[in-house]
Amino acid sequence: MQWQSEDLRICFVGDSFVAGVGDETALGWTGRLLARSARAGRPATGYNLGIRRDTSTDIRARLREEVERRRPTGTELRLVFSFGVNDATDEGVGPRVPATTSRDNLIHCLDVAGDAPVLFVGPPPVHDEEHNRRILLLNNDFREICDACGCTFVDVFTALEKHDIWRRQVRDGDGAHPRSDGYTALFELVAPAWDEWLRS
């Protein structure tokens, strides 16, 4: 066995989609990305920090401690963020997190990341058109912030909204989460940006 001198650590921070809820293989899109990296000769220690129902406000509250625990001296830390669907959930009195607060939370998260490279995977669509309209607006806000801050943003909403497998599995499931084939579709959208991001 050849030992790797590099200690690359990647934190995947977000919600149930990061956690891979619904995937019977338990890989989700994050596990598939880590496997892809290992096959390409750059293995990483991956930390799945996805918590079901977490909003950007919840993530903001826990992010600094989560990151600092996994950033000892002498390691390379990278961060993958993905959230927003729960922010845009309407519980009868408006979205759980106002859009302006969601934007502020993302800016704060990018500040906490410091010099760690960040990849942001935008929120995916669900089986609810009104919810999707709010998700899309947030997706566009997040992309604008990431572009301004120079971090990589991957828009998965646009493609998945029209993706037959994603739409069918979300519809036939709990209305939000797909099964393995849906997560594979999400992974395939992120993979090219992931490869480029790891080379940067």
mmCIF file of C-alpha atoms in Angstrom:
data_model
loop_
_atom_site.group_PDB
_atom_site.id
_atom_site.type_symbol
_atom_site.label_atom_id
_atom_site.label_comp_id
_atom_site.label_asym_id
_atom_site.label_seq_id
_atom_site.Cartn_x
_atom_site.Cartn_y
_atom_site.Cartn_z
ATOM 1 C CA MET A 1 0.000 0.000 0.000
ATOM 2 C CA GLN A 2 1.312 3.421 -0.937
ATOM 3 C CA TRP A 3 0.931 5.999 1.800
ATOM 4 C CA GLN A 4 -0.318 9.445 0.863
ATOM 5 C CA SER A 5 1.641 12.317 2.368
ATOM 6 C CA GLU A 6 -1.242 14.710 1.763
ATOM 7 C CA ASP A 7 -3.905 14.993 4.468
ATOM 8 C CA LEU A 8 -6.851 16.311 2.479
ATOM 9 C CA ARG A 9 -10.077 16.760 4.436
ATOM 10 C CA ILE A 10 -13.382 17.721 2.886
ATOM 11 C CA CYS A 11 -16.403 18.796 4.930
ATOM 12 C CA PHE A 12 -19.801 18.470 3.257
ATOM 13 C CA VAL A 13 -22.017 20.878 5.191
ATOM 14 C CA GLY A 14 -25.747 21.164 4.711
ATOM 15 C CA ASP A 15 -29.121 19.490 4.986
ATOM 16 C CA SER A 16 -30.825 16.168 4.222
ATOM 17 C CA PHE A 17 -29.703 16.211 0.586
ATOM 18 C CA VAL A 18 -26.104 16.317 1.803
ATOM 19 C CA ALA A 19 -26.919 13.485 4.211
ATOM 20 C CA GLY A 20 -28.290 11.458 1.287
ATOM 21 C CA VAL A 21 -31.732 10.847 2.758
ATOM 22 C CA GLY A 22 -33.648 8.358 0.611
ATOM 23 C CA ASP A 23 -30.627 6.722 -1.043
ATOM 24 C CA GLU A 24 -30.831 2.988 -0.404
ATOM 25 C CA THR A 25 -27.090 2.651 -1.152
ATOM 26 C CA ALA A 26 -26.267 5.205 1.582
ATOM 27 C CA LEU A 27 -23.848 6.955 -0.798
ATOM 28 C CA GLY A 28 -25.809 10.048 -1.763
ATOM 29 C CA TRP A 29 -23.994 12.464 -4.055
ATOM 30 C CA THR A 30 -21.245 13.172 -1.520
ATOM 31 C CA GLY A 31 -20.154 9.550 -1.171
ATOM 32 C CA ARG A 32 -20.023 9.216 -4.934
ATOM 33 C CA LEU A 33 -17.789 12.290 -5.192
ATOM 34 C CA LEU A 34 -15.368 10.940 -2.585
ATOM 35 C CA ALA A 35 -15.215 7.602 -4.398
ATOM 36 C CA ARG A 36 -14.519 9.422 -7.678
ATOM 37 C CA SER A 37 -11.668 11.349 -6.061
ATOM 38 C CA ALA A 38 -10.147 8.174 -4.618
ATOM 39 C CA ARG A 39 -10.288 6.412 -7.995
ATOM 40 C CA ALA A 40 -8.540 9.411 -9.566
ATOM 41 C CA GLY A 41 -5.642 9.036 -7.106
ATOM 42 C CA ARG A 42 -6.523 11.808 -4.695
ATOM 43 C CA PRO A 43 -8.198 10.202 -1.693
ATOM 44 C CA ALA A 44 -9.669 12.482 0.936
ATOM 45 C CA THR A 45 -11.106 12.144 4.400
ATOM 46 C CA GLY A 46 -14.719 13.135 3.955
ATOM 47 C CA TYR A 47 -16.982 14.410 6.712
ATOM 48 C CA ASN A 48 -20.694 14.324 5.981
ATOM 49 C CA LEU A 49 -22.156 17.136 8.076
ATOM 50 C CA GLY A 50 -25.631 17.097 6.593
ATOM 51 C CA ILE A 51 -28.488 17.404 9.105
ATOM 52 C CA ARG A 52 -32.079 16.820 8.087
ATOM 53 C CA ARG A 53 -34.326 19.939 8.223
ATOM 54 C CA ASP A 54 -31.355 22.264 8.804
ATOM 55 C CA THR A 55 -31.741 25.758 7.396
ATOM 56 C CA SER A 56 -28.910 28.129 6.597
ATOM 57 C CA THR A 57 -29.493 29.691 10.018
ATOM 58 C CA ASP A 58 -28.954 26.322 11.708
ATOM 59 C CA ILE A 59 -25.817 25.744 9.648
ATOM 60 C CA ARG A 60 -24.475 29.195 10.444
ATOM 61 C CA ALA A 61 -24.882 28.477 14.169
ATOM 62 C CA ARG A 62 -22.843 25.262 14.063
ATOM 63 C CA LEU A 63 -20.398 25.894 11.246
ATOM 64 C CA ARG A 64 -17.421 27.396 13.039
ATOM 65 C CA GLU A 65 -17.165 24.598 15.594
ATOM 66 C CA GLU A 66 -17.734 21.922 12.940
ATOM 67 C CA VAL A 67 -14.931 23.321 10.789
ATOM 68 C CA GLU A 68 -12.391 24.026 13.523
ATOM 69 C CA ARG A 69 -12.679 20.493 14.908
ATOM 70 C CA ARG A 70 -11.669 19.153 11.509
ATOM 71 C CA ARG A 71 -8.896 21.623 10.650
ATOM 72 C CA PRO A 72 -5.799 20.652 12.664
ATOM 73 C CA THR A 73 -2.446 22.159 11.753
ATOM 74 C CA GLY A 74 -0.794 20.577 8.744
ATOM 75 C CA THR A 75 -3.964 19.536 6.933
ATOM 76 C CA GLU A 76 -5.643 20.811 3.791
ATOM 77 C CA LEU A 77 -9.308 21.551 4.420
ATOM 78 C CA ARG A 78 -11.912 22.145 1.737
ATOM 79 C CA LEU A 79 -15.608 22.865 2.247
ATOM 80 C CA VAL A 80 -18.633 21.848 0.207
ATOM 81 C CA PHE A 81 -21.813 23.709 1.113
ATOM 82 C CA SER A 82 -25.329 22.832 -0.001
ATOM 83 C CA PHE A 83 -28.506 24.207 1.543
ATOM 84 C CA GLY A 84 -31.565 26.308 0.806
ATOM 85 C CA VAL A 85 -34.531 23.964 0.325
ATOM 86 C CA ASN A 86 -35.463 24.168 4.013
ATOM 87 C CA ASP A 87 -35.004 27.947 4.024
ATOM 88 C CA ALA A 88 -37.615 28.199 1.264
ATOM 89 C CA THR A 89 -40.142 25.898 2.945
ATOM 90 C CA ASP A 90 -43.393 27.758 3.664
ATOM 91 C CA GLU A 91 -44.908 26.718 6.985
ATOM 92 C CA GLY A 92 -48.007 28.905 6.583
ATOM 93 C CA VAL A 93 -46.515 32.227 7.634
ATOM 94 C CA GLY A 94 -43.890 32.580 4.934
ATOM 95 C CA PRO A 95 -40.566 30.817 4.349
ATOM 96 C CA ARG A 96 -38.736 29.359 7.334
ATOM 97 C CA VAL A 97 -35.869 31.774 6.624
ATOM 98 C CA PRO A 98 -36.417 35.118 4.844
ATOM 99 C CA ALA A 99 -34.406 35.404 1.638
ATOM 100 C CA THR A 100 -32.381 38.345 2.958
ATOM 101 C CA THR A 101 -31.372 36.284 6.005
ATOM 102 C CA SER A 102 -30.455 33.324 3.799
ATOM 103 C CA ARG A 103 -28.138 35.562 1.812
ATOM 104 C CA ASP A 104 -26.549 36.954 4.978
ATOM 105 C CA ASN A 105 -26.083 33.420 6.300
ATOM 106 C CA LEU A 106 -24.244 32.333 3.166
ATOM 107 C CA ILE A 107 -21.953 35.364 3.333
ATOM 108 C CA HIS A 108 -21.200 34.517 6.963
ATOM 109 C CA CYS A 109 -20.456 30.885 6.074
ATOM 110 C CA LEU A 110 -18.020 31.989 3.379
ATOM 111 C CA ASP A 111 -16.326 34.267 5.910
ATOM 112 C CA VAL A 112 -15.972 31.362 8.361
ATOM 113 C CA ALA A 113 -14.407 29.258 5.598
ATOM 114 C CA GLY A 114 -11.554 31.756 5.463
ATOM 115 C CA ASP A 115 -8.893 30.584 3.042
ATOM 116 C CA ALA A 116 -10.384 27.102 2.664
ATOM 117 C CA PRO A 117 -11.585 26.548 -0.918
ATOM 118 C CA VAL A 118 -15.395 26.368 -1.138
ATOM 119 C CA LEU A 119 -17.649 24.541 -3.565
ATOM 120 C CA PHE A 120 -21.336 25.456 -3.277
ATOM 121 C CA VAL A 121 -23.894 23.042 -4.701
ATOM 122 C CA GLY A 122 -27.172 24.849 -5.174
ATOM 123 C CA PRO A 123 -30.474 23.584 -3.755
ATOM 124 C CA PRO A 124 -32.330 20.977 -5.847
ATOM 125 C CA PRO A 125 -36.016 21.066 -6.832
ATOM 126 C CA VAL A 126 -38.802 19.266 -4.979
ATOM 127 C CA HIS A 127 -42.305 18.078 -5.969
ATOM 128 C CA ASP A 128 -44.046 21.390 -5.246
ATOM 129 C CA GLU A 129 -44.175 24.179 -7.814
ATOM 130 C CA GLU A 130 -44.663 27.038 -5.336
ATOM 131 C CA HIS A 131 -41.775 25.782 -3.235
ATOM 132 C CA ASN A 132 -39.669 25.437 -6.364
ATOM 133 C CA ARG A 133 -40.280 29.055 -7.294
ATOM 134 C CA ARG A 134 -38.856 30.125 -3.953
ATOM 135 C CA ILE A 135 -35.950 27.683 -4.258
ATOM 136 C CA LEU A 136 -35.064 29.046 -7.696
ATOM 137 C CA LEU A 137 -34.950 32.632 -6.440
ATOM 138 C CA LEU A 138 -32.676 31.556 -3.599
ATOM 139 C CA ASN A 139 -30.555 29.509 -5.988
ATOM 140 C CA ASN A 140 -29.991 32.611 -8.117
ATOM 141 C CA ASP A 141 -29.168 34.728 -5.057
ATOM 142 C CA PHE A 142 -26.636 32.160 -3.865
ATOM 143 C CA ARG A 143 -25.014 31.975 -7.298
ATOM 144 C CA GLU A 144 -24.629 35.757 -7.368
ATOM 145 C CA ILE A 145 -22.958 35.773 -3.940
ATOM 146 C CA CYS A 146 -20.615 32.913 -4.838
ATOM 147 C CA ASP A 147 -19.626 34.585 -8.102
ATOM 148 C CA ALA A 148 -18.867 37.821 -6.253
ATOM 149 C CA CYS A 149 -16.777 35.961 -3.656
ATOM 150 C CA GLY A 150 -14.918 33.841 -6.202
ATOM 151 C CA CYS A 151 -16.124 30.466 -4.980
ATOM 152 C CA THR A 152 -17.349 27.711 -7.262
ATOM 153 C CA PHE A 153 -21.141 27.445 -7.608
ATOM 154 C CA VAL A 154 -22.934 24.501 -9.228
ATOM 155 C CA ASP A 155 -26.513 25.079 -10.357
ATOM 156 C CA VAL A 156 -28.242 21.687 -10.129
ATOM 157 C CA PHE A 157 -31.775 23.087 -9.916
ATOM 158 C CA THR A 158 -32.120 23.964 -13.594
ATOM 159 C CA ALA A 159 -31.159 20.518 -14.890
ATOM 160 C CA LEU A 160 -32.879 18.461 -12.189
ATOM 161 C CA GLU A 161 -36.169 20.326 -12.601
ATOM 162 C CA LYS A 162 -36.397 18.745 -16.065
ATOM 163 C CA HIS A 163 -34.687 15.429 -15.213
ATOM 164 C CA ASP A 164 -37.118 12.525 -15.623
ATOM 165 C CA ILE A 165 -35.478 10.230 -13.071
ATOM 166 C CA TRP A 166 -35.109 12.942 -10.430
ATOM 167 C CA ARG A 167 -38.681 14.153 -10.869
ATOM 168 C CA ARG A 168 -40.152 10.648 -10.788
ATOM 169 C CA GLN A 169 -38.212 9.464 -7.753
ATOM 170 C CA VAL A 170 -38.959 12.639 -5.786
ATOM 171 C CA ARG A 171 -42.655 12.437 -6.706
ATOM 172 C CA ASP A 172 -42.895 8.748 -5.799
ATOM 173 C CA GLY A 173 -40.946 9.233 -2.568
ATOM 174 C CA ASP A 174 -41.556 11.821 0.134
ATOM 175 C CA GLY A 175 -41.884 14.734 -2.282
ATOM 176 C CA ALA A 176 -38.343 15.980 -1.697
ATOM 177 C CA HIS A 177 -35.765 13.191 -1.697
ATOM 178 C CA PRO A 178 -34.932 10.777 -4.525
ATOM 179 C CA ARG A 179 -33.500 7.288 -4.339
ATOM 180 C CA SER A 180 -30.112 6.114 -5.613
ATOM 181 C CA ASP A 181 -30.669 6.912 -9.298
ATOM 182 C CA GLY A 182 -31.724 10.451 -8.456
ATOM 183 C CA TYR A 183 -28.639 11.027 -6.340
ATOM 184 C CA THR A 184 -26.543 9.630 -9.185
ATOM 185 C CA ALA A 185 -28.068 12.270 -11.479
ATOM 186 C CA LEU A 186 -27.156 14.997 -8.958
ATOM 187 C CA PHE A 187 -23.637 13.588 -8.609
ATOM 188 C CA GLU A 188 -23.149 13.618 -12.379
ATOM 189 C CA LEU A 189 -24.050 17.313 -12.499
ATOM 190 C CA VAL A 190 -21.559 18.179 -9.753
ATOM 191 C CA ALA A 191 -18.694 15.904 -10.850
ATOM 192 C CA PRO A 192 -17.132 18.132 -13.575
ATOM 193 C CA ALA A 193 -16.995 21.153 -11.244
ATOM 194 C CA TRP A 194 -15.706 18.901 -8.441
ATOM 195 C CA ASP A 195 -12.827 17.685 -10.618
ATOM 196 C CA GLU A 196 -11.845 21.212 -11.570
ATOM 197 C CA TRP A 197 -12.215 22.445 -7.987
ATOM 198 C CA LEU A 198 -9.904 19.735 -6.635
ATOM 199 C CA ARG A 199 -7.278 20.668 -9.220
ATOM 200 C CA SER A 200 -7.380 24.357 -8.250
#
